[in-house]
Amino acid sequence: MKTTGNRGNVVTVAVLIGLALPGTAGCSFTNPQETTRITPATNGINTVIGPVKLGNLLILAQDAGGPGRVIGTVTNTTENDIILTLGLASGETVTIPVRAQGRAQLTPETAPIIFARTGADPGATVQLRINAGMTTQTIPVPVLDATFTEYAPYFPIRTSPAQIPGTTRPPTSPTPTPTPTL
């Protein structure tokens, strides 16, 4: 009789282990695996504004009072060429032309898109007004500096007029021209 009692205990323990095992196997039993979702590792923002997809958009600058270079990827999903307009709270704007079904990559190899004055120190964000065709949206965009070595090729940021295509400055009062004295 003792043999039957031990077999009953062994069977009971085996059933309990079989029931407890899925509970100790981790969260993947009841939750989807995080590794099945692909999310890009970026320092900038990824968003969609109207017909335009923005990838890893950010501004590189040394300080709030200095120039800032816009980098990232802009993808036009329409059948028409568009001109994307980016604007800061100061009123300064820059434009980025993007061909139909095309992509504009703002990299060290492309003509730089530069704001004369960023308005935020590295580590902060700026409110960037983005106009894409008929859609306008304001989003926070991070400002970074050369602390990250992958951004070193973008520095120093130069602001000569030849390097700032499509840039407009906010209106200012004219500066008087000095007259020579004799």
PDB file of N, CA, C and O in Angstrom, residues 135-180:
ATOM      1  N   THR A 135      -0.887  71.062 -44.205  1.00  0.00           N
ATOM      2  CA  THR A 135      -0.839  70.686 -42.791  1.00  0.00           C
ATOM      3  C   THR A 135       0.281  71.430 -42.090  1.00  0.00           C
ATOM      4  O   THR A 135       1.413  71.459 -42.557  1.00  0.00           O
ATOM      5  N   THR A 136      -0.059  72.044 -40.945  1.00  0.00           N
ATOM      6  CA  THR A 136       0.939  72.712 -40.107  1.00  0.00           C
ATOM      7  C   THR A 136       0.825  72.147 -38.699  1.00  0.00           C
ATOM      8  O   THR A 136      -0.274  71.992 -38.172  1.00  0.00           O
ATOM      9  N   GLN A 137       1.967  71.852 -38.113  1.00  0.00           N
ATOM     10  CA  GLN A 137       1.994  71.313 -36.762  1.00  0.00           C
ATOM     11  C   GLN A 137       3.242  71.818 -36.060  1.00  0.00           C
ATOM     12  O   GLN A 137       4.285  72.008 -36.692  1.00  0.00           O
ATOM     13  N   THR A 138       3.145  72.048 -34.751  1.00  0.00           N
ATOM     14  CA  THR A 138       4.295  72.449 -33.947  1.00  0.00           C
ATOM     15  C   THR A 138       4.696  71.271 -33.073  1.00  0.00           C
ATOM     16  O   THR A 138       3.852  70.697 -32.381  1.00  0.00           O
ATOM     17  N   ILE A 139       5.980  70.918 -33.130  1.00  0.00           N
ATOM     18  CA  ILE A 139       6.470  69.772 -32.375  1.00  0.00           C
ATOM     19  C   ILE A 139       7.756  70.143 -31.639  1.00  0.00           C
ATOM     20  O   ILE A 139       8.505  70.999 -32.087  1.00  0.00           O
ATOM     21  N   PRO A 140       8.028  69.500 -30.506  1.00  0.00           N
ATOM     22  CA  PRO A 140       9.305  69.729 -29.814  1.00  0.00           C
ATOM     23  C   PRO A 140      10.413  68.931 -30.504  1.00  0.00           C
ATOM     24  O   PRO A 140      10.264  67.732 -30.747  1.00  0.00           O
ATOM     25  N   VAL A 141      11.495  69.613 -30.835  1.00  0.00           N
ATOM     26  CA  VAL A 141      12.622  68.976 -31.511  1.00  0.00           C
ATOM     27  C   VAL A 141      13.861  69.135 -30.632  1.00  0.00           C
ATOM     28  O   VAL A 141      14.155  70.237 -30.162  1.00  0.00           O
ATOM     29  N   PRO A 142      14.602  68.059 -30.385  1.00  0.00           N
ATOM     30  CA  PRO A 142      15.779  68.150 -29.523  1.00  0.00           C
ATOM     31  C   PRO A 142      16.924  68.928 -30.172  1.00  0.00           C
ATOM     32  O   PRO A 142      17.099  68.904 -31.386  1.00  0.00           O
ATOM     33  N   VAL A 143      17.668  69.612 -29.310  1.00  0.00           N
ATOM     34  CA  VAL A 143      18.881  70.322 -29.726  1.00  0.00           C
ATOM     35  C   VAL A 143      20.052  69.563 -29.101  1.00  0.00           C
ATOM     36  O   VAL A 143      20.077  69.343 -27.886  1.00  0.00           O
ATOM     37  N   LEU A 144      21.017  69.163 -29.936  1.00  0.00           N
ATOM     38  CA  LEU A 144      22.176  68.417 -29.455  1.00  0.00           C
ATOM     39  C   LEU A 144      23.456  69.096 -29.911  1.00  0.00           C
ATOM     40  O   LEU A 144      23.439  69.940 -30.803  1.00  0.00           O
ATOM     41  N   ASP A 145      24.571  68.718 -29.300  1.00  0.00           N
ATOM     42  CA  ASP A 145      25.871  69.266 -29.699  1.00  0.00           C
ATOM     43  C   ASP A 145      26.804  68.128 -30.088  1.00  0.00           C
ATOM     44  O   ASP A 145      26.376  67.006 -30.283  1.00  0.00           O
ATOM     45  N   ALA A 146      28.085  68.415 -30.179  1.00  0.00           N
ATOM     46  CA  ALA A 146      29.066  67.431 -30.631  1.00  0.00           C
ATOM     47  C   ALA A 146      29.482  66.462 -29.527  1.00  0.00           C
ATOM     48  O   ALA A 146      30.424  65.703 -29.704  1.00  0.00           O
ATOM     49  N   THR A 147      28.761  66.454 -28.407  1.00  0.00           N
ATOM     50  CA  THR A 147      29.048  65.485 -27.352  1.00  0.00           C
ATOM     51  C   THR A 147      28.929  64.068 -27.905  1.00  0.00           C
ATOM     52  O   THR A 147      29.689  63.190 -27.553  1.00  0.00           O
ATOM     53  N   PHE A 148      27.946  63.858 -28.781  1.00  0.00           N
ATOM     54  CA  PHE A 148      27.798  62.571 -29.455  1.00  0.00           C
ATOM     55  C   PHE A 148      28.745  62.572 -30.653  1.00  0.00           C
ATOM     56  O   PHE A 148      28.627  63.402 -31.549  1.00  0.00           O
ATOM     57  N   THR A 149      29.666  61.645 -30.693  1.00  0.00           N
ATOM     58  CA  THR A 149      30.695  61.643 -31.738  1.00  0.00           C
ATOM     59  C   THR A 149      30.121  61.500 -33.144  1.00  0.00           C
ATOM     60  O   THR A 149      30.727  61.973 -34.103  1.00  0.00           O
ATOM     61  N   GLU A 150      28.936  60.883 -33.278  1.00  0.00           N
ATOM     62  CA  GLU A 150      28.367  60.740 -34.620  1.00  0.00           C
ATOM     63  C   GLU A 150      27.963  62.074 -35.229  1.00  0.00           C
ATOM     64  O   GLU A 150      27.759  62.175 -36.438  1.00  0.00           O
ATOM     65  N   TYR A 151      27.857  63.116 -34.397  1.00  0.00           N
ATOM     66  CA  TYR A 151      27.486  64.438 -34.914  1.00  0.00           C
ATOM     67  C   TYR A 151      28.690  65.346 -35.146  1.00  0.00           C
ATOM     68  O   TYR A 151      28.543  66.452 -35.653  1.00  0.00           O
ATOM     69  N   ALA A 152      29.882  64.903 -34.805  1.00  0.00           N
ATOM     70  CA  ALA A 152      31.090  65.713 -34.983  1.00  0.00           C
ATOM     71  C   ALA A 152      31.290  66.194 -36.419  1.00  0.00           C
ATOM     72  O   ALA A 152      31.715  67.337 -36.620  1.00  0.00           O
ATOM     73  N   PRO A 153      30.978  65.393 -37.456  1.00  0.00           N
ATOM     74  CA  PRO A 153      31.185  65.881 -38.834  1.00  0.00           C
ATOM     75  C   PRO A 153      30.340  67.119 -39.186  1.00  0.00           C
ATOM     76  O   PRO A 153      30.632  67.803 -40.149  1.00  0.00           O
ATOM     77  N   TYR A 154      29.307  67.400 -38.397  1.00  0.00           N
ATOM     78  CA  TYR A 154      28.438  68.542 -38.687  1.00  0.00           C
ATOM     79  C   TYR A 154      28.988  69.856 -38.116  1.00  0.00           C
ATOM     80  O   TYR A 154      28.456  70.923 -38.393  1.00  0.00           O
ATOM     81  N   PHE A 155      30.023  69.765 -37.287  1.00  0.00           N
ATOM     82  CA  PHE A 155      30.579  70.953 -36.647  1.00  0.00           C
ATOM     83  C   PHE A 155      31.911  71.306 -37.278  1.00  0.00           C
ATOM     84  O   PHE A 155      32.612  70.412 -37.738  1.00  0.00           O
ATOM     85  N   PRO A 156      32.362  72.566 -37.279  1.00  0.00           N
ATOM     86  CA  PRO A 156      31.627  73.732 -36.812  1.00  0.00           C
ATOM     87  C   PRO A 156      30.511  74.098 -37.794  1.00  0.00           C
ATOM     88  O   PRO A 156      30.592  73.806 -38.983  1.00  0.00           O
ATOM     89  N   ILE A 157      29.488  74.739 -37.271  1.00  0.00           N
ATOM     90  CA  ILE A 157      28.366  75.181 -38.096  1.00  0.00           C
ATOM     91  C   ILE A 157      28.679  76.574 -38.610  1.00  0.00           C
ATOM     92  O   ILE A 157      28.917  77.492 -37.839  1.00  0.00           O
ATOM     93  N   ARG A 158      28.710  76.707 -39.922  1.00  0.00           N
ATOM     94  CA  ARG A 158      29.009  77.991 -40.544  1.00  0.00           C
ATOM     95  C   ARG A 158      27.715  78.624 -41.033  1.00  0.00           C
ATOM     96  O   ARG A 158      26.819  77.938 -41.477  1.00  0.00           O
ATOM     97  N   THR A 159      27.659  79.933 -40.986  1.00  0.00           N
ATOM     98  CA  THR A 159      26.428  80.627 -41.363  1.00  0.00           C
ATOM     99  C   THR A 159      26.615  81.588 -42.518  1.00  0.00           C
ATOM    100  O   THR A 159      25.909  82.578 -42.622  1.00  0.00           O
ATOM    101  N   SER A 160      27.560  81.321 -43.404  1.00  0.00           N
ATOM    102  CA  SER A 160      27.713  82.215 -44.544  1.00  0.00           C
ATOM    103  C   SER A 160      26.457  82.119 -45.398  1.00  0.00           C
ATOM    104  O   SER A 160      25.859  81.056 -45.504  1.00  0.00           O
ATOM    105  N   PRO A 161      26.005  83.208 -46.020  1.00  0.00           N
ATOM    106  CA  PRO A 161      24.759  83.194 -46.777  1.00  0.00           C
ATOM    107  C   PRO A 161      24.704  82.118 -47.848  1.00  0.00           C
ATOM    108  O   PRO A 161      23.657  81.571 -48.116  1.00  0.00           O
ATOM    109  N   ALA A 162      25.825  81.759 -48.442  1.00  0.00           N
ATOM    110  CA  ALA A 162      25.830  80.728 -49.478  1.00  0.00           C
ATOM    111  C   ALA A 162      25.446  79.364 -48.913  1.00  0.00           C
ATOM    112  O   ALA A 162      25.024  78.487 -49.636  1.00  0.00           O
ATOM    113  N   GLN A 163      25.600  79.176 -47.601  1.00  0.00           N
ATOM    114  CA  GLN A 163      25.298  77.888 -46.994  1.00  0.00           C
ATOM    115  C   GLN A 163      23.902  77.819 -46.399  1.00  0.00           C
ATOM    116  O   GLN A 163      23.559  76.843 -45.778  1.00  0.00           O
ATOM    117  N   ILE A 164      23.097  78.827 -46.566  1.00  0.00           N
ATOM    118  CA  ILE A 164      21.789  78.838 -45.931  1.00  0.00           C
ATOM    119  C   ILE A 164      20.699  79.006 -46.982  1.00  0.00           C
ATOM    120  O   ILE A 164      20.039  80.022 -47.058  1.00  0.00           O
ATOM    121  N   PRO A 165      20.495  78.002 -47.837  1.00  0.00           N
ATOM    122  CA  PRO A 165      19.453  78.139 -48.846  1.00  0.00           C
ATOM    123  C   PRO A 165      18.081  78.139 -48.200  1.00  0.00           C
ATOM    124  O   PRO A 165      17.825  77.420 -47.254  1.00  0.00           O
ATOM    125  N   GLY A 166      17.196  78.980 -48.700  1.00  0.00           N
ATOM    126  CA  GLY A 166      15.820  78.993 -48.234  1.00  0.00           C
ATOM    127  C   GLY A 166      15.617  79.564 -46.849  1.00  0.00           C
ATOM    128  O   GLY A 166      14.616  79.303 -46.214  1.00  0.00           O
ATOM    129  N   THR A 167      16.549  80.337 -46.336  1.00  0.00           N
ATOM    130  CA  THR A 167      16.423  80.883 -44.999  1.00  0.00           C
ATOM    131  C   THR A 167      15.875  82.297 -45.063  1.00  0.00           C
ATOM    132  O   THR A 167      16.288  83.097 -45.893  1.00  0.00           O
ATOM    133  N   THR A 168      14.950  82.605 -44.178  1.00  0.00           N
ATOM    134  CA  THR A 168      14.466  83.984 -44.049  1.00  0.00           C
ATOM    135  C   THR A 168      14.630  84.408 -42.603  1.00  0.00           C
ATOM    136  O   THR A 168      14.478  83.612 -41.685  1.00  0.00           O
ATOM    137  N   ARG A 169      14.949  85.632 -42.406  1.00  0.00           N
ATOM    138  CA  ARG A 169      15.120  86.185 -41.071  1.00  0.00           C
ATOM    139  C   ARG A 169      13.890  87.006 -40.713  1.00  0.00           C
ATOM    140  O   ARG A 169      13.232  87.556 -41.587  1.00  0.00           O
ATOM    141  N   PRO A 170      13.590  87.134 -39.424  1.00  0.00           N
ATOM    142  CA  PRO A 170      12.493  87.992 -39.031  1.00  0.00           C
ATOM    143  C   PRO A 170      12.825  89.437 -39.391  1.00  0.00           C
ATOM    144  O   PRO A 170      13.997  89.822 -39.436  1.00  0.00           O
ATOM    145  N   PRO A 171      11.797  90.254 -39.697  1.00  0.00           N
ATOM    146  CA  PRO A 171      12.078  91.645 -40.080  1.00  0.00           C
ATOM    147  C   PRO A 171      12.749  92.406 -38.952  1.00  0.00           C
ATOM    148  O   PRO A 171      12.418  92.229 -37.787  1.00  0.00           O
ATOM    149  N   THR A 172      13.710  93.247 -39.318  1.00  0.00           N
ATOM    150  CA  THR A 172      14.391  94.099 -38.341  1.00  0.00           C
ATOM    151  C   THR A 172      14.418  95.511 -38.898  1.00  0.00           C
ATOM    152  O   THR A 172      14.273  95.737 -40.095  1.00  0.00           O
ATOM    153  N   SER A 173      14.632  96.449 -38.015  1.00  0.00           N
ATOM    154  CA  SER A 173      14.720  97.827 -38.487  1.00  0.00           C
ATOM    155  C   SER A 173      16.072  98.022 -39.160  1.00  0.00           C
ATOM    156  O   SER A 173      17.063  97.421 -38.779  1.00  0.00           O
ATOM    157  N   PRO A 174      16.118  98.867 -40.197  1.00  0.00           N
ATOM    158  CA  PRO A 174      17.382  99.049 -40.903  1.00  0.00           C
ATOM    159  C   PRO A 174      18.434  99.677 -40.001  1.00  0.00           C
ATOM    160  O   PRO A 174      18.148 100.504 -39.148  1.00  0.00           O
ATOM    161  N   THR A 175      19.665  99.261 -40.211  1.00  0.00           N
ATOM    162  CA  THR A 175      20.804  99.819 -39.472  1.00  0.00           C
ATOM    163  C   THR A 175      21.288 101.049 -40.216  1.00  0.00           C
ATOM    164  O   THR A 175      21.540 100.993 -41.418  1.00  0.00           O
ATOM    165  N   PRO A 176      21.404 102.174 -39.499  1.00  0.00           N
ATOM    166  CA  PRO A 176      21.876 103.377 -40.188  1.00  0.00           C
ATOM    167  C   PRO A 176      23.315 103.214 -40.676  1.00  0.00           C
ATOM    168  O   PRO A 176      24.141 102.586 -40.030  1.00  0.00           O
ATOM    169  N   THR A 177      23.584 103.754 -41.851  1.00  0.00           N
ATOM    170  CA  THR A 177      24.914 103.708 -42.426  1.00  0.00           C
ATOM    171  C   THR A 177      25.725 104.869 -41.863  1.00  0.00           C
ATOM    172  O   THR A 177      25.281 106.013 -41.914  1.00  0.00           O
ATOM    173  N   PRO A 178      26.895 104.577 -41.301  1.00  0.00           N
ATOM    174  CA  PRO A 178      27.716 105.677 -40.745  1.00  0.00           C
ATOM    175  C   PRO A 178      28.201 106.604 -41.872  1.00  0.00           C
ATOM    176  O   PRO A 178      28.537 106.160 -42.954  1.00  0.00           O
ATOM    177  N   THR A 179      28.196 107.880 -41.594  1.00  0.00           N
ATOM    178  CA  THR A 179      28.708 108.839 -42.579  1.00  0.00           C
ATOM    179  C   THR A 179      30.097 109.273 -42.139  1.00  0.00           C
ATOM    180  O   THR A 179      30.349 109.507 -40.960  1.00  0.00           O
ATOM    181  N   PRO A 180      31.007 109.334 -43.078  1.00  0.00           N
ATOM    182  CA  PRO A 180      32.373 109.720 -42.721  1.00  0.00           C
ATOM    183  C   PRO A 180      32.420 111.188 -42.297  1.00  0.00           C
ATOM    184  O   PRO A 180      31.696 112.028 -42.812  1.00  0.00           O
TER     185      PRO A 180
END
